[in-house]
PDB file of C-alpha atoms in Angstrom:
ATOM      1  CA  GLY A  90      34.886 -15.233  -2.712  1.00 58.00           C
ATOM      2  CA  ALA A  91      31.725 -13.154  -2.832  1.00 82.00           C
ATOM      3  CA  GLY A  92      28.530 -14.873  -3.788  1.00 93.00           C
ATOM      4  CA  VAL A  93      25.548 -13.555  -5.683  1.00 96.00           C
ATOM      5  CA  SER A  94      24.146 -10.458  -4.040  1.00 97.00           C
ATOM      6  CA  GLN A  95      20.737  -8.895  -4.466  1.00 98.00           C
ATOM      7  CA  SER A  96      19.230  -5.629  -3.369  1.00 97.00           C
ATOM      8  CA  PRO A  97      17.064  -4.594  -1.755  1.00 98.00           C
ATOM      9  CA  SER A  98      16.495  -7.595   0.491  1.00 97.00           C
ATOM     10  CA  ASN A  99      12.951  -6.457   1.164  1.00 97.00           C
ATOM     11  CA  LYS A 100      10.715  -4.085  -0.741  1.00 98.00           C
ATOM     12  CA  VAL A 101       7.217  -2.966   0.146  1.00 98.00           C
ATOM     13  CA  THR A 102       5.461  -0.951  -2.505  1.00 97.00           C
ATOM     14  CA  GLU A 103       2.002   0.294  -3.295  1.00 97.00           C
ATOM     15  CA  LYS A 104      -0.018  -1.215  -6.101  1.00 97.00           C
ATOM     16  CA  GLY A 105       0.640   0.651  -9.329  1.00 97.00           C
ATOM     17  CA  LYS A 106       4.172   1.756  -8.496  1.00 98.00           C
ATOM     18  CA  ASP A 107       7.260   0.624 -10.415  1.00 98.00           C
ATOM     19  CA  VAL A 108      10.048  -1.310  -8.692  1.00 98.00           C
ATOM     20  CA  GLU A 109      13.599  -2.134  -9.695  1.00 98.00           C
ATOM     21  CA  LEU A 110      15.463  -5.120  -8.309  1.00 98.00           C
ATOM     22  CA  ARG A 111      19.203  -5.548  -8.617  1.00 98.00           C
ATOM     23  CA  CYS A 112      21.443  -8.590  -8.929  1.00 97.00           C
ATOM     24  CA  ASP A 113      25.234  -8.738  -8.758  1.00 96.00           C
ATOM     25  CA  PRO A 114      26.409 -12.127 -10.062  1.00 95.00           C
ATOM     26  CA  ILE A 115      29.580 -13.929  -9.117  1.00 94.00           C
ATOM     27  CA  SER A 116      32.518 -12.442 -10.984  1.00 92.00           C
ATOM     28  CA  GLY A 117      33.306 -14.488 -14.092  1.00 89.00           C
ATOM     29  CA  HIS A 118      29.883 -16.076 -14.340  1.00 91.00           C
ATOM     30  CA  THR A 119      28.550 -15.519 -17.842  1.00 90.00           C
ATOM     31  CA  ALA A 120      25.028 -16.821 -17.274  1.00 91.00           C
ATOM     32  CA  LEU A 121      22.440 -15.055 -15.122  1.00 94.00           C
ATOM     33  CA  TYR A 122      18.891 -16.145 -14.323  1.00 94.00           C
ATOM     34  CA  TRP A 123      15.908 -14.525 -12.657  1.00 97.00           C
ATOM     35  CA  TYR A 124      13.250 -16.618 -10.922  1.00 96.00           C
ATOM     36  CA  ARG A 125      10.114 -15.837  -8.978  1.00 97.00           C
ATOM     37  CA  GLN A 126       8.990 -17.860  -5.972  1.00 95.00           C
ATOM     38  CA  ARG A 127       5.565 -17.229  -4.526  1.00 93.00           C
ATOM     39  CA  LEU A 128       4.900 -18.266  -0.933  1.00 88.00           C
ATOM     40  CA  GLY A 129       4.895 -22.041  -0.633  1.00 82.00           C
ATOM     41  CA  GLN A 130       5.447 -22.479  -4.368  1.00 86.00           C
ATOM     42  CA  GLY A 131       8.289 -23.645  -6.594  1.00 87.00           C
ATOM     43  CA  LEU A 132      10.686 -21.553  -8.620  1.00 92.00           C
ATOM     44  CA  GLU A 133       9.212 -19.948 -11.704  1.00 92.00           C
ATOM     45  CA  PHE A 134      11.725 -19.116 -14.454  1.00 92.00           C
ATOM     46  CA  LEU A 135      11.523 -15.503 -15.660  1.00 95.00           C
ATOM     47  CA  ILE A 136      14.504 -14.625 -17.855  1.00 94.00           C
ATOM     48  CA  TYR A 137      18.010 -15.823 -18.727  1.00 91.00           C
ATOM     49  CA  PHE A 138      21.089 -13.927 -19.923  1.00 92.00           C
ATOM     50  CA  GLN A 139      24.155 -15.585 -21.443  1.00 89.00           C
ATOM     51  CA  GLY A 140      27.077 -13.351 -22.298  1.00 84.00           C
ATOM     52  CA  ASN A 141      26.192 -10.964 -25.096  1.00 83.00           C
ATOM     53  CA  SER A 142      23.518 -13.199 -26.614  1.00 86.00           C
ATOM     54  CA  ALA A 143      19.894 -12.114 -26.803  1.00 88.00           C
ATOM     55  CA  PRO A 144      18.198 -12.946 -23.506  1.00 90.00           C
ATOM     56  CA  ASP A 145      15.614 -15.721 -23.194  1.00 90.00           C
ATOM     57  CA  LYS A 146      12.545 -13.816 -22.020  1.00 92.00           C
ATOM     58  CA  SER A 147      10.133 -16.703 -22.399  1.00 91.00           C
ATOM     59  CA  GLY A 148       9.264 -16.797 -18.702  1.00 92.00           C
ATOM     60  CA  LEU A 149       8.295 -13.168 -18.221  1.00 95.00           C
ATOM     61  CA  PRO A 150       4.615 -13.227 -17.174  1.00 94.00           C
ATOM     62  CA  SER A 151       3.583  -9.936 -18.787  1.00 94.00           C
ATOM     63  CA  ASP A 152       4.924  -6.864 -20.540  1.00 95.00           C
ATOM     64  CA  ARG A 153       5.073  -5.143 -17.167  1.00 97.00           C
ATOM     65  CA  PHE A 154       8.198  -7.179 -16.497  1.00 97.00           C
ATOM     66  CA  SER A 155      11.543  -6.384 -18.099  1.00 97.00           C
ATOM     67  CA  ALA A 156      15.179  -7.031 -17.320  1.00 97.00           C
ATOM     68  CA  GLU A 157      18.519  -5.757 -18.449  1.00 95.00           C
ATOM     69  CA  ARG A 158      22.079  -6.860 -18.061  1.00 94.00           C
ATOM     70  CA  THR A 159      25.168  -4.955 -19.066  1.00 85.00           C
ATOM     71  CA  GLY A 160      27.752  -7.375 -20.429  1.00 80.00           C
ATOM     72  CA  GLU A 161      28.507 -10.005 -17.810  1.00 80.00           C
ATOM     73  CA  SER A 162      27.838  -7.815 -14.811  1.00 89.00           C
ATOM     74  CA  VAL A 163      24.900  -6.400 -12.902  1.00 95.00           C
ATOM     75  CA  SER A 164      21.332  -7.134 -13.902  1.00 97.00           C
ATOM     76  CA  THR A 165      18.165  -5.255 -13.016  1.00 98.00           C
ATOM     77  CA  LEU A 166      14.629  -6.615 -13.080  1.00 98.00           C
ATOM     78  CA  THR A 167      11.950  -3.948 -13.425  1.00 98.00           C
ATOM     79  CA  ILE A 168       8.285  -4.441 -12.668  1.00 98.00           C
ATOM     80  CA  GLN A 169       6.030  -1.633 -13.830  1.00 98.00           C
ATOM     81  CA  ARG A 170       2.608  -0.842 -12.386  1.00 98.00           C
ATOM     82  CA  THR A 171       2.962  -3.517  -9.717  1.00 98.00           C
ATOM     83  CA  GLN A 172      -0.014  -5.696  -8.852  1.00 97.00           C
ATOM     84  CA  GLN A 173      -0.693  -7.652  -5.676  1.00 96.00           C
ATOM     85  CA  GLU A 174      -0.046 -10.924  -7.488  1.00 96.00           C
ATOM     86  CA  ASP A 175       3.524  -9.745  -8.075  1.00 97.00           C
ATOM     87  CA  SER A 176       4.212 -10.260  -4.365  1.00 97.00           C
ATOM     88  CA  ALA A 177       6.879 -12.959  -4.162  1.00 97.00           C
ATOM     89  CA  VAL A 178      10.560 -13.554  -3.593  1.00 97.00           C
ATOM     90  CA  TYR A 179      12.589 -12.732  -6.672  1.00 98.00           C
ATOM     91  CA  LEU A 180      15.720 -14.867  -6.885  1.00 97.00           C
ATOM     92  CA  CYS A 181      18.725 -14.265  -9.075  1.00 97.00           C
ATOM     93  CA  ALA A 182      21.228 -17.003  -9.926  1.00 95.00           C
ATOM     94  CA  SER A 183      24.451 -17.069 -11.883  1.00 93.00           C
ATOM     95  CA  SER A 184      26.530 -19.884 -13.327  1.00 91.00           C
ATOM     96  CA  LEU A 185      29.884 -20.341 -15.001  1.00 88.00           C
ATOM     97  CA  GLY A 186      28.429 -20.921 -18.430  1.00 78.00           C
ATOM     98  CA  GLY A 187      25.289 -21.115 -20.405  1.00 67.00           C
ATOM     99  CA  LEU A 188      24.952 -24.880 -20.375  1.00 69.00           C
ATOM    100  CA  ALA A 189      22.400 -26.406 -18.049  1.00 64.00           C
ATOM    101  CA  LEU A 190      25.001 -28.756 -16.600  1.00 71.00           C
ATOM    102  CA  TYR A 191      26.563 -25.935 -14.588  1.00 80.00           C
ATOM    103  CA  GLU A 192      25.566 -25.381 -10.961  1.00 85.00           C
ATOM    104  CA  GLN A 193      23.481 -22.278 -10.400  1.00 89.00           C
ATOM    105  CA  TYR A 194      24.435 -20.153  -7.430  1.00 92.00           C
ATOM    106  CA  PHE A 195      21.540 -18.228  -5.972  1.00 95.00           C
ATOM    107  CA  GLY A 196      21.418 -14.879  -4.263  1.00 97.00           C
ATOM    108  CA  PRO A 197      19.403 -14.406  -1.064  1.00 96.00           C
ATOM    109  CA  GLY A 198      16.492 -12.940  -3.009  1.00 97.00           C
ATOM    110  CA  THR A 199      14.391  -9.801  -2.829  1.00 98.00           C
ATOM    111  CA  ARG A 200      11.123 -10.196  -0.969  1.00 97.00           C
ATOM    112  CA  LEU A 201       8.578  -7.983  -2.724  1.00 98.00           C
ATOM    113  CA  THR A 202       5.299  -7.104  -1.072  1.00 98.00           C
ATOM    114  CA  VAL A 203       2.720  -5.143  -3.041  1.00 97.00           C
ATOM    115  CA  THR A 204       0.060  -3.568  -0.846  1.00 96.00           C
TER     116      THR A 204
ATOM    117  CA  ARG B  96       1.608 -32.775 -17.329  1.00 66.00           C
ATOM    118  CA  LYS B  97       4.166 -30.744 -15.362  1.00 75.00           C
ATOM    119  CA  GLU B  98       7.736 -30.914 -16.627  1.00 88.00           C
ATOM    120  CA  VAL B  99       9.036 -31.958 -13.217  1.00 93.00           C
ATOM    121  CA  GLU B 100       6.760 -33.518 -10.611  1.00 94.00           C
ATOM    122  CA  GLN B 101       7.449 -34.165  -6.948  1.00 95.00           C
ATOM    123  CA  ASP B 102       5.406 -35.277  -3.980  1.00 93.00           C
ATOM    124  CA  PRO B 103       5.199 -32.096  -1.870  1.00 92.00           C
ATOM    125  CA  GLY B 104       5.163 -34.039   1.395  1.00 92.00           C
ATOM    126  CA  PRO B 105       5.823 -33.282   4.145  1.00 95.00           C
ATOM    127  CA  PHE B 106       7.734 -36.417   4.960  1.00 96.00           C
ATOM    128  CA  ASN B 107       7.920 -36.668   8.757  1.00 97.00           C
ATOM    129  CA  VAL B 108      10.678 -39.026   9.907  1.00 97.00           C
ATOM    130  CA  PRO B 109      12.551 -39.608  13.179  1.00 98.00           C
ATOM    131  CA  GLU B 110      16.259 -39.029  13.493  1.00 98.00           C
ATOM    132  CA  GLY B 111      18.243 -41.937  12.149  1.00 98.00           C
ATOM    133  CA  ALA B 112      15.583 -43.000   9.662  1.00 98.00           C
ATOM    134  CA  THR B 113      16.151 -43.611   5.972  1.00 98.00           C
ATOM    135  CA  VAL B 114      13.928 -41.631   3.641  1.00 97.00           C
ATOM    136  CA  ALA B 115      13.616 -41.580  -0.143  1.00 96.00           C
ATOM    137  CA  PHE B 116      12.106 -39.071  -2.544  1.00 93.00           C
ATOM    138  CA  ASN B 117      11.212 -39.628  -6.156  1.00 94.00           C
ATOM    139  CA  CYS B 118      10.805 -37.126  -8.942  1.00 95.00           C
ATOM    140  CA  THR B 119       9.469 -37.667 -12.452  1.00 96.00           C
ATOM    141  CA  TYR B 120      10.258 -35.583 -15.526  1.00 95.00           C
ATOM    142  CA  SER B 121       8.479 -35.328 -18.845  1.00 93.00           C
ATOM    143  CA  ASN B 122      11.245 -34.419 -21.305  1.00 90.00           C
ATOM    144  CA  SER B 123      12.910 -37.633 -22.444  1.00 90.00           C
ATOM    145  CA  ALA B 124      15.735 -35.587 -24.002  1.00 88.00           C
ATOM    146  CA  SER B 125      16.835 -34.160 -20.641  1.00 89.00           C
ATOM    147  CA  GLN B 126      20.498 -34.745 -19.894  1.00 86.00           C
ATOM    148  CA  SER B 127      21.237 -32.859 -16.665  1.00 88.00           C
ATOM    149  CA  PHE B 128      19.717 -33.729 -13.327  1.00 92.00           C
ATOM    150  CA  PHE B 129      20.251 -32.235  -9.907  1.00 93.00           C
ATOM    151  CA  TRP B 130      18.942 -32.157  -6.378  1.00 96.00           C
ATOM    152  CA  TYR B 131      18.923 -28.759  -4.706  1.00 96.00           C
ATOM    153  CA  ARG B 132      18.135 -28.088  -1.074  1.00 97.00           C
ATOM    154  CA  GLN B 133      16.168 -25.067   0.118  1.00 96.00           C
ATOM    155  CA  ASP B 134      15.908 -24.162   3.776  1.00 95.00           C
ATOM    156  CA  CYS B 135      12.945 -22.154   4.998  1.00 91.00           C
ATOM    157  CA  ARG B 136      13.092 -18.577   3.678  1.00 89.00           C
ATOM    158  CA  LYS B 137      16.521 -19.194   2.163  1.00 93.00           C
ATOM    159  CA  GLU B 138      17.813 -19.539  -1.368  1.00 94.00           C
ATOM    160  CA  PRO B 139      18.252 -22.964  -3.033  1.00 95.00           C
ATOM    161  CA  LYS B 140      21.692 -24.564  -2.927  1.00 94.00           C
ATOM    162  CA  LEU B 141      23.037 -27.473  -4.927  1.00 93.00           C
ATOM    163  CA  LEU B 142      22.982 -30.722  -2.961  1.00 95.00           C
ATOM    164  CA  MET B 143      24.244 -33.033  -5.657  1.00 93.00           C
ATOM    165  CA  SER B 144      24.250 -33.724  -9.355  1.00 90.00           C
ATOM    166  CA  VAL B 145      22.688 -36.962 -10.552  1.00 92.00           C
ATOM    167  CA  TYR B 146      24.702 -39.127 -12.909  1.00 84.00           C
ATOM    168  CA  SER B 147      23.535 -41.985 -15.095  1.00 85.00           C
ATOM    169  CA  SER B 148      25.465 -44.502 -13.022  1.00 85.00           C
ATOM    170  CA  GLY B 149      24.084 -43.137  -9.774  1.00 87.00           C
ATOM    171  CA  ASN B 150      26.192 -41.352  -7.233  1.00 91.00           C
ATOM    172  CA  GLU B 151      26.694 -41.213  -3.509  1.00 94.00           C
ATOM    173  CA  ASP B 152      27.858 -38.418  -1.247  1.00 94.00           C
ATOM    174  CA  GLY B 153      28.081 -39.486   2.361  1.00 96.00           C
ATOM    175  CA  ARG B 154      24.561 -40.227   3.576  1.00 97.00           C
ATOM    176  CA  PHE B 155      22.999 -39.119   0.300  1.00 97.00           C
ATOM    177  CA  THR B 156      22.503 -41.323  -2.760  1.00 97.00           C
ATOM    178  CA  ALA B 157      21.005 -40.184  -6.048  1.00 96.00           C
ATOM    179  CA  GLN B 158      19.766 -42.494  -8.789  1.00 95.00           C
ATOM    180  CA  LEU B 159      18.567 -41.880 -12.328  1.00 95.00           C
ATOM    181  CA  ASN B 160      16.169 -44.141 -14.220  1.00 94.00           C
ATOM    182  CA  ARG B 161      16.000 -42.909 -17.804  1.00 92.00           C
ATOM    183  CA  ALA B 162      13.592 -45.596 -18.985  1.00 93.00           C
ATOM    184  CA  SER B 163      10.974 -44.544 -16.457  1.00 94.00           C
ATOM    185  CA  GLN B 164      12.079 -40.899 -16.421  1.00 94.00           C
ATOM    186  CA  TYR B 165      12.526 -40.501 -12.729  1.00 93.00           C
ATOM    187  CA  ILE B 166      15.283 -39.618 -10.340  1.00 96.00           C
ATOM    188  CA  SER B 167      15.490 -40.438  -6.670  1.00 96.00           C
ATOM    189  CA  LEU B 168      17.233 -39.180  -3.581  1.00 97.00           C
ATOM    190  CA  LEU B 169      17.922 -41.440  -0.622  1.00 97.00           C
ATOM    191  CA  ILE B 170      18.958 -40.026   2.737  1.00 98.00           C
ATOM    192  CA  ARG B 171      20.322 -42.455   5.295  1.00 98.00           C
ATOM    193  CA  ASP B 172      20.652 -41.853   9.037  1.00 98.00           C
ATOM    194  CA  SER B 173      18.565 -38.656   8.899  1.00 98.00           C
ATOM    195  CA  LYS B 174      19.734 -35.705  10.990  1.00 98.00           C
ATOM    196  CA  LEU B 175      17.672 -32.847  12.365  1.00 98.00           C
ATOM    197  CA  SER B 176      19.669 -30.578  10.076  1.00 97.00           C
ATOM    198  CA  ASP B 177      18.364 -32.457   7.033  1.00 98.00           C
ATOM    199  CA  SER B 178      14.978 -30.787   7.551  1.00 98.00           C
ATOM    200  CA  ALA B 179      14.460 -28.720   4.406  1.00 97.00           C
ATOM    201  CA  THR B 180      12.726 -28.749   1.045  1.00 97.00           C
ATOM    202  CA  TYR B 181      14.442 -30.840  -1.623  1.00 97.00           C
ATOM    203  CA  LEU B 182      14.085 -29.587  -5.172  1.00 96.00           C
ATOM    204  CA  CYS B 183      14.362 -31.877  -8.165  1.00 95.00           C
ATOM    205  CA  VAL B 184      15.929 -30.047 -11.114  1.00 93.00           C
ATOM    206  CA  VAL B 185      16.079 -31.119 -14.752  1.00 92.00           C
ATOM    207  CA  ASN B 186      17.327 -29.323 -17.834  1.00 85.00           C
ATOM    208  CA  GLU B 187      14.631 -28.274 -20.297  1.00 79.00           C
ATOM    209  CA  SER B 188      17.099 -27.203 -22.956  1.00 76.00           C
ATOM    210  CA  PHE B 189      20.843 -26.762 -23.255  1.00 70.00           C
ATOM    211  CA  GLN B 190      20.608 -23.587 -21.220  1.00 73.00           C
ATOM    212  CA  LYS B 191      17.559 -23.808 -19.025  1.00 80.00           C
ATOM    213  CA  LEU B 192      16.844 -25.725 -15.856  1.00 86.00           C
ATOM    214  CA  VAL B 193      13.351 -26.528 -14.614  1.00 89.00           C
ATOM    215  CA  PHE B 194      12.831 -26.745 -10.868  1.00 92.00           C
ATOM    216  CA  GLY B 195      10.246 -28.973  -9.264  1.00 93.00           C
ATOM    217  CA  THR B 196       8.071 -27.535  -6.519  1.00 92.00           C
ATOM    218  CA  GLY B 197       9.994 -29.496  -3.922  1.00 95.00           C
ATOM    219  CA  THR B 198       9.475 -32.183  -1.316  1.00 96.00           C
ATOM    220  CA  ARG B 199       9.464 -31.050   2.279  1.00 96.00           C
ATOM    221  CA  LEU B 200      11.309 -33.179   4.834  1.00 98.00           C
ATOM    222  CA  LEU B 201      10.857 -32.807   8.584  1.00 97.00           C
ATOM    223  CA  VAL B 202      13.224 -34.791  10.801  1.00 98.00           C
ATOM    224  CA  SER B 203      12.152 -34.961  14.434  1.00 97.00           C
ATOM    225  CA  PRO B 204      14.107 -35.930  17.577  1.00 96.00           C
TER     226      PRO B 204
END
């Protein structure tokens, strides 16, 4: 079946502009995660959605970052007034359930470059 | 102290060698442990889960030591295709996983 998809695959934007990144999880997966990975660095947790529960936003680095998810479907991550330090690969993952014992399936990521 | 710590490497080994990576974690209440593999400029993919009794999958063996709070990954008979970054992953809570920064493995002919 289809895996996790993300769009766009690459995004180049000017400093100060807003960007919106999209994630389509695997159908039936109730949990969805966003991570950031800077060049040569590990994965940095951003936000987690589980079903209709309130999202865990504890990893969002600033109020310029926000994310939404409608039910158990598509999620969008929005970065307002982008800064150069926002340049990274943004990875989305989904899993069958909200428990940490479930495998997370990752999308190919969106490579964001802020000039 | 970082929640999950790994030696970044790189580990340079010849084909056919046996190589082992360790990872330490800080949360003694953690219950779920995994090794993920990430190829260059690709997304992470699950390699194997790590069970209390240890588990083996072909050339790969994972061990958990709760007393010392570390997990290990052993790769036997290394292949060129094993070259990748290996991420140690531990649950921080019931819902959240924490990823280590990874250990890079380079297998040469």
